[in-house]
Amino acid sequence: MARRLSALALLPVSLAAMALTQPAQAQDYPGSKPITIIVPFSAGGPTDKVARDFADALRKHLGNASIVIDNAAGAGSTIGLAKAARAKPDGHTLLVAHISMSTVPSLYRKLSFNVKEDFEYLGIINDVPMTLISRPTLEANNYSELMSWVKGQKDGVNLGNAGLGSASHLCGLMFQDATNIQMVTVPYGGTAPAIADLLAGQIDLLCDQTTNTTPHVSAKKVKAFAVTTPKRLEAPAYKELPTLDEAGLKDFNVTIWHGLYAPKGTPKEVVTKLNAALKEALKDPEFIKRQSDLGAVVATDERTNPEQHKAFVASEIEKWGAVIKAAGQYAD
């Protein structure tokens, strides 16, 4: 009986010690342990580039922590998203993902994770406009001429994309819906092969992120017709390009955003520290310049807060769900 009382007497002390240990661990975060950022797309792609540039800025505000990029590509980003959802929630595994966070719930009938419930939302990183481009040999030289050409193609128009759920796939869906013109969709296993075939004249059109298209637009290796944002872009390669809204597709707006996430259950103190580091990283002049050079805009609005980030993604899930349902394009 005395031994049992002794053990019970020690219990409050043990609980108090545990309560003190958790904040102390969060205060020391990230310590000497490396941070892994999962990118659910291939190395060299646009999301990978955003993640690596962002990691360079983020580490400065986490005590020069070691940050490693883990490219867990495949199945329209769902492999990487699932890996991040299953990771240990200690702040040492993070996720940088783009708009796929809002589209996979509609594109895939069965998922091993729940986008709304299995992640801690840490903040939006940037917004990336899209550009409507064509093969260099296409006869049209402006948007009006392009649409006349499209309407005159009895055998159809080949519209490429980087695969199911990719940014180019989503932009293509909205473009076809807005113009009420059905095109021949040509999916690829990534952005690189899609652009390679566009340059070679194997496909006619592609609507892709400025992070992919800028080098080719600047070198005039492709023809660019319009950007998908409400306002014209300031990046040198796009200053003369109209918006699709200006060109006649009223209220057309497709912007690809990237956000930072952690597995659900990551300690609140760590989430707070990561969000603070994210906000400082978004002020980094070098990161801002790198993004601007590619036509991307670093986030500065309320979506850099976890609550607003999560609310924004919820609204995007609803928006893209309607587009995907209308198109009837699903994965098994």
Coordinates of C-alpha atoms in Angstrom, one line a residue:
M1 CA 0.0 0.0 0.0
A2 CA 2.9 2.3 0.9
R3 CA 4.5 1.7 -2.5
R4 CA 1.2 2.4 -4.3
L5 CA 0.8 5.7 -2.4
S6 CA 4.4 6.6 -3.2
A7 CA 3.8 6.0 -7.0
L8 CA 0.6 8.1 -6.9
A9 CA 2.4 10.9 -5.1
L10 CA 5.0 11.0 -7.9
L11 CA 2.3 11.2 -10.6
P12 CA 1.7 14.9 -10.4
V13 CA 5.4 15.6 -10.5
S14 CA 5.7 13.4 -13.7
L15 CA 2.9 15.2 -15.4
A16 CA 4.3 18.5 -14.5
A17 CA 7.7 17.5 -15.9
M18 CA 6.0 16.4 -19.2
A19 CA 4.2 19.7 -19.5
L20 CA 7.4 21.6 -19.0
T21 CA 9.3 19.4 -21.5
Q22 CA 7.0 19.9 -24.5
P23 CA 7.2 23.8 -24.6
A24 CA 11.0 23.5 -24.0
Q25 CA 11.3 21.2 -27.0
A26 CA 9.2 23.6 -29.1
Q27 CA 11.4 26.5 -27.9
D28 CA 14.5 24.6 -29.1
Y29 CA 12.9 23.6 -32.4
P30 CA 14.3 22.7 -34.8
G31 CA 17.5 21.9 -32.9
S32 CA 20.2 19.9 -34.7
K33 CA 17.8 17.6 -36.5
P34 CA 17.3 18.3 -40.2
I35 CA 13.9 19.3 -41.6
T36 CA 12.6 17.4 -44.6
I37 CA 10.2 19.2 -47.0
I38 CA 8.2 16.8 -49.1
V39 CA 7.5 18.0 -52.6
P40 CA 4.8 15.8 -54.3
F41 CA 6.2 16.4 -57.8
S42 CA 9.4 15.6 -59.7
A43 CA 12.7 17.4 -59.2
G44 CA 13.2 20.3 -61.6
G45 CA 9.5 21.1 -61.9
P46 CA 7.9 24.4 -60.9
T47 CA 6.7 23.3 -57.4
D48 CA 10.2 21.8 -56.8
K49 CA 11.8 25.1 -57.7
V50 CA 9.4 27.1 -55.5
A51 CA 10.1 24.7 -52.6
R52 CA 13.9 24.9 -53.0
D53 CA 13.9 28.7 -53.3
F54 CA 11.6 29.0 -50.3
A55 CA 13.7 26.5 -48.3
D56 CA 16.7 28.8 -48.8
A57 CA 14.8 31.7 -47.3
L58 CA 13.1 29.7 -44.6
R59 CA 16.3 28.2 -43.1
K60 CA 17.6 31.7 -42.3
H61 CA 14.8 32.1 -39.9
L62 CA 15.0 28.7 -38.3
G63 CA 18.6 29.1 -37.0
N64 CA 20.1 28.1 -40.3
A65 CA 18.5 24.7 -40.0
S66 CA 19.4 22.0 -42.5
I67 CA 16.5 21.6 -44.9
V68 CA 16.3 18.6 -47.3
I69 CA 13.9 18.3 -50.2
D70 CA 12.2 15.0 -50.7
N71 CA 10.6 14.6 -54.1
A72 CA 7.8 12.1 -53.6
A73 CA 6.2 12.3 -57.0
G74 CA 3.4 10.3 -58.7
A75 CA -0.3 9.7 -58.9
G76 CA -1.1 13.4 -59.4
S77 CA 0.7 14.4 -56.2
T78 CA -1.3 12.0 -53.9
I79 CA 1.8 9.9 -53.1
G80 CA 3.6 12.8 -51.7
L81 CA 0.5 14.2 -49.9
A82 CA -0.1 10.8 -48.3
K83 CA 3.5 10.5 -47.2
A84 CA 3.3 13.9 -45.5
A85 CA 0.0 13.1 -43.8
R86 CA 1.6 9.9 -42.3
A87 CA 4.8 11.6 -41.1
K88 CA 5.7 12.0 -37.5
P89 CA 4.1 15.3 -36.3
D90 CA 7.2 16.9 -34.8
G91 CA 7.9 19.7 -37.2
H92 CA 10.7 17.9 -38.9
T93 CA 8.6 16.8 -41.9
L94 CA 6.8 19.5 -43.8
L95 CA 5.1 19.7 -47.2
V96 CA 5.1 22.3 -50.0
A97 CA 2.2 21.7 -52.3
H98 CA 0.3 23.6 -54.9
I99 CA -3.3 23.8 -56.0
S100 CA -3.5 20.0 -56.0
M101 CA -4.4 20.3 -52.3
S102 CA -7.8 21.6 -53.4
T103 CA -8.3 19.3 -56.5
V104 CA -7.4 15.8 -55.3
P105 CA -10.6 15.5 -53.2
S106 CA -12.6 15.8 -56.4
L107 CA -10.2 14.1 -58.9
Y108 CA -9.7 10.9 -56.8
R109 CA -12.5 8.7 -55.6
K110 CA -10.4 7.0 -52.9
L111 CA -7.7 8.8 -50.9
S112 CA -5.8 7.5 -47.9
F113 CA -5.8 11.0 -46.3
N114 CA -8.2 13.9 -45.7
V115 CA -6.9 17.2 -47.0
K116 CA -9.0 19.2 -44.5
E117 CA -8.3 17.0 -41.4
D118 CA -4.8 15.5 -41.8
F119 CA -2.6 18.6 -42.1
E120 CA -1.7 21.7 -40.1
Y121 CA -2.0 24.7 -42.4
L122 CA 1.0 27.0 -42.0
G123 CA 0.5 29.7 -44.7
I124 CA 0.4 30.4 -48.4
I125 CA 3.8 31.1 -50.1
N126 CA 3.0 32.6 -53.5
D127 CA 0.7 32.9 -56.4
V128 CA 1.8 31.8 -59.9
P129 CA 0.0 33.1 -63.0
M130 CA -0.6 31.0 -66.0
T131 CA 0.2 31.8 -69.7
L132 CA -1.6 30.5 -72.8
I133 CA 1.2 29.6 -75.2
S134 CA 1.4 27.7 -78.5
R135 CA 3.9 25.9 -80.7
P136 CA 6.2 28.4 -82.5
T137 CA 4.8 27.5 -86.0
L138 CA 1.2 28.2 -85.2
E139 CA -0.2 30.8 -87.7
A140 CA -1.9 33.1 -85.2
N141 CA 0.0 36.1 -83.7
N142 CA -2.5 37.4 -81.2
Y143 CA -5.4 36.1 -79.1
S144 CA -8.1 37.1 -81.7
E145 CA -6.2 35.4 -84.5
L146 CA -5.7 32.4 -82.2
M147 CA -9.4 31.9 -81.6
S148 CA -10.2 32.3 -85.3
W149 CA -7.6 29.6 -86.0
V150 CA -9.0 27.3 -83.3
K151 CA -12.5 27.6 -84.6
G152 CA -11.3 26.7 -88.1
Q153 CA -9.6 23.4 -87.2
K154 CA -12.0 20.7 -88.3
D155 CA -9.7 18.0 -87.0
G156 CA -9.5 19.5 -83.5
V157 CA -6.8 21.3 -81.5
N158 CA -4.3 19.4 -79.4
L159 CA -4.2 20.9 -75.9
G160 CA -1.3 19.5 -73.8
N161 CA -1.0 19.3 -70.1
A162 CA 1.4 17.9 -67.5
G163 CA -1.0 15.2 -66.3
L164 CA -4.2 14.7 -64.4
G165 CA -4.6 17.3 -61.7
S166 CA -1.7 19.4 -62.9
A167 CA -1.9 23.1 -63.1
S168 CA -1.9 23.0 -66.9
H169 CA -4.7 20.4 -66.8
L170 CA -6.9 22.6 -64.6
C171 CA -6.2 25.7 -66.7
G172 CA -7.0 23.7 -69.8
L173 CA -10.4 22.6 -68.3
M174 CA -11.3 26.2 -67.5
F175 CA -10.2 27.5 -70.9
Q176 CA -12.3 25.0 -72.8
D177 CA -15.3 25.7 -70.5
A178 CA -14.9 29.5 -70.9
T179 CA -14.6 29.3 -74.7
N180 CA -17.2 26.5 -75.1
I181 CA -14.7 24.7 -77.4
Q182 CA -13.8 21.1 -76.9
M183 CA -10.2 20.3 -77.6
V184 CA -8.2 17.1 -77.9
T185 CA -6.5 16.8 -74.4
V186 CA -3.0 15.4 -74.5
P187 CA -1.8 14.4 -71.0
Y188 CA 2.0 14.0 -70.3
G189 CA 3.9 12.6 -67.4
G190 CA 5.1 16.1 -66.3
T191 CA 5.7 19.6 -67.6
A192 CA 9.0 19.0 -69.3
P193 CA 7.8 16.5 -71.9
A194 CA 4.7 18.6 -72.6
I195 CA 6.8 21.7 -73.3
A196 CA 9.3 19.6 -75.3
D197 CA 6.5 18.4 -77.6
L198 CA 5.1 22.0 -77.8
L199 CA 8.5 23.2 -78.9
A200 CA 8.7 20.4 -81.5
G201 CA 5.2 21.2 -82.9
Q202 CA 3.7 17.9 -81.7
I203 CA 0.9 19.7 -79.8
D204 CA -0.8 23.1 -80.5
L205 CA -1.5 24.7 -77.2
L206 CA -0.5 24.6 -73.5
C207 CA -1.7 26.7 -70.6
D208 CA 1.1 26.5 -68.0
Q209 CA 2.7 28.3 -65.0
T210 CA 5.0 31.3 -65.6
T211 CA 7.6 29.4 -63.6
N212 CA 7.7 27.0 -66.6
T213 CA 7.0 29.3 -69.5
T214 CA 9.1 32.3 -68.8
P215 CA 12.4 31.1 -70.3
H216 CA 10.7 30.0 -73.5
V217 CA 8.6 33.2 -73.8
S218 CA 11.6 35.4 -73.2
A219 CA 13.6 33.5 -75.9
K220 CA 10.6 33.6 -78.2
K221 CA 10.7 29.8 -78.6
V222 CA 6.9 29.7 -78.2
K223 CA 4.1 32.1 -79.0
A224 CA 2.4 33.7 -76.0
F225 CA -1.1 35.0 -76.3
A226 CA -2.4 36.0 -72.8
V227 CA -2.0 35.6 -69.1
T228 CA -4.7 34.2 -66.8
T229 CA -4.6 36.9 -64.1
P230 CA -7.0 39.8 -63.6
K231 CA -4.2 42.3 -64.2
R232 CA -1.2 42.3 -66.6
L233 CA 2.1 41.0 -65.2
E234 CA 5.1 43.3 -64.5
A235 CA 7.7 40.7 -65.4
P236 CA 9.6 41.7 -68.5
A237 CA 8.6 38.7 -70.5
Y238 CA 4.9 39.5 -70.0
K239 CA 4.5 43.2 -69.9
E240 CA 3.0 43.4 -73.4
L241 CA 0.7 40.4 -73.0
P242 CA -3.0 41.1 -72.4
T243 CA -5.0 39.2 -69.8
L244 CA -7.6 36.7 -71.0
D245 CA -10.2 38.9 -69.4
E246 CA -9.0 41.8 -71.6
A247 CA -9.1 39.5 -74.6
G248 CA -12.8 38.7 -74.1
L249 CA -13.0 35.8 -71.6
K250 CA -14.6 37.9 -68.8
D251 CA -13.6 37.2 -65.2
F252 CA -11.2 34.4 -66.3
N253 CA -8.7 34.0 -63.4
V254 CA -6.5 31.0 -62.8
T255 CA -3.7 31.4 -60.4
I256 CA -1.6 28.5 -59.0
W257 CA -0.7 29.0 -55.4
H258 CA 1.7 27.1 -53.1
G259 CA 1.4 26.6 -49.4
L260 CA 3.3 25.1 -46.5
Y261 CA 1.9 22.3 -44.3
A262 CA 2.8 20.0 -41.5
P263 CA 1.2 16.7 -40.4
K264 CA -1.8 17.0 -38.1
G265 CA -0.9 17.0 -34.5
T266 CA 2.3 19.0 -34.8
P267 CA 2.7 20.9 -31.5
K268 CA 1.0 24.3 -31.5
E269 CA 4.2 26.0 -30.4
V270 CA 6.1 24.5 -33.4
V271 CA 3.2 25.5 -35.7
T272 CA 3.5 29.1 -34.4
K273 CA 7.2 29.1 -34.8
L274 CA 7.0 27.8 -38.4
N275 CA 4.3 30.3 -39.3
A276 CA 6.5 33.1 -38.0
A277 CA 9.5 31.8 -40.0
L278 CA 7.3 31.6 -43.1
K279 CA 6.3 35.2 -42.8
E280 CA 9.9 36.3 -42.4
A281 CA 11.0 34.2 -45.3
L282 CA 8.3 35.8 -47.5
K283 CA 10.0 39.2 -46.9
D284 CA 13.4 37.9 -48.0
P285 CA 14.6 40.1 -50.9
E286 CA 16.3 37.3 -52.8
F287 CA 13.3 35.1 -52.6
I288 CA 11.0 37.9 -53.8
K289 CA 13.3 38.6 -56.7
R290 CA 13.6 35.0 -57.8
Q291 CA 9.8 34.7 -57.8
S292 CA 9.3 38.0 -59.5
D293 CA 11.7 37.0 -62.3
L294 CA 9.5 34.0 -63.0
G295 CA 6.3 36.0 -62.9
A296 CA 5.2 34.7 -59.5
V297 CA 4.0 36.9 -56.7
V298 CA 5.0 36.3 -53.1
A299 CA 2.0 36.2 -50.7
T300 CA 1.6 39.1 -48.4
D301 CA -2.1 38.9 -47.5
E302 CA -4.1 37.2 -44.7
R303 CA -3.6 33.8 -46.3
T304 CA -0.1 33.7 -44.7
N305 CA -2.0 33.0 -41.4
P306 CA -2.9 29.3 -40.7
E307 CA -6.7 30.0 -40.2
Q308 CA -7.1 32.0 -43.4
H309 CA -4.9 29.6 -45.3
K310 CA -7.2 26.7 -44.4
A311 CA -10.3 28.7 -45.2
F312 CA -8.9 29.7 -48.6
V313 CA -8.1 26.0 -49.5
A314 CA -11.6 25.0 -48.4
S315 CA -13.1 27.6 -50.8
E316 CA -10.7 26.4 -53.6
I317 CA -11.9 22.8 -53.0
E318 CA -15.5 24.0 -53.7
K319 CA -14.4 26.0 -56.7
W320 CA -12.4 23.3 -58.4
G321 CA -14.8 20.6 -57.4
A322 CA -17.5 22.2 -59.6
V323 CA -15.1 22.5 -62.6
I324 CA -13.9 18.9 -62.3
K325 CA -17.5 17.6 -61.9
A326 CA -18.6 19.5 -65.0
A327 CA -15.7 18.1 -67.0
G328 CA -16.4 14.6 -65.7
Q329 CA -12.6 13.9 -65.4
Y330 CA -11.7 11.6 -62.5
A331 CA -9.0 9.1 -61.5
D332 CA -9.8 5.7 -60.2

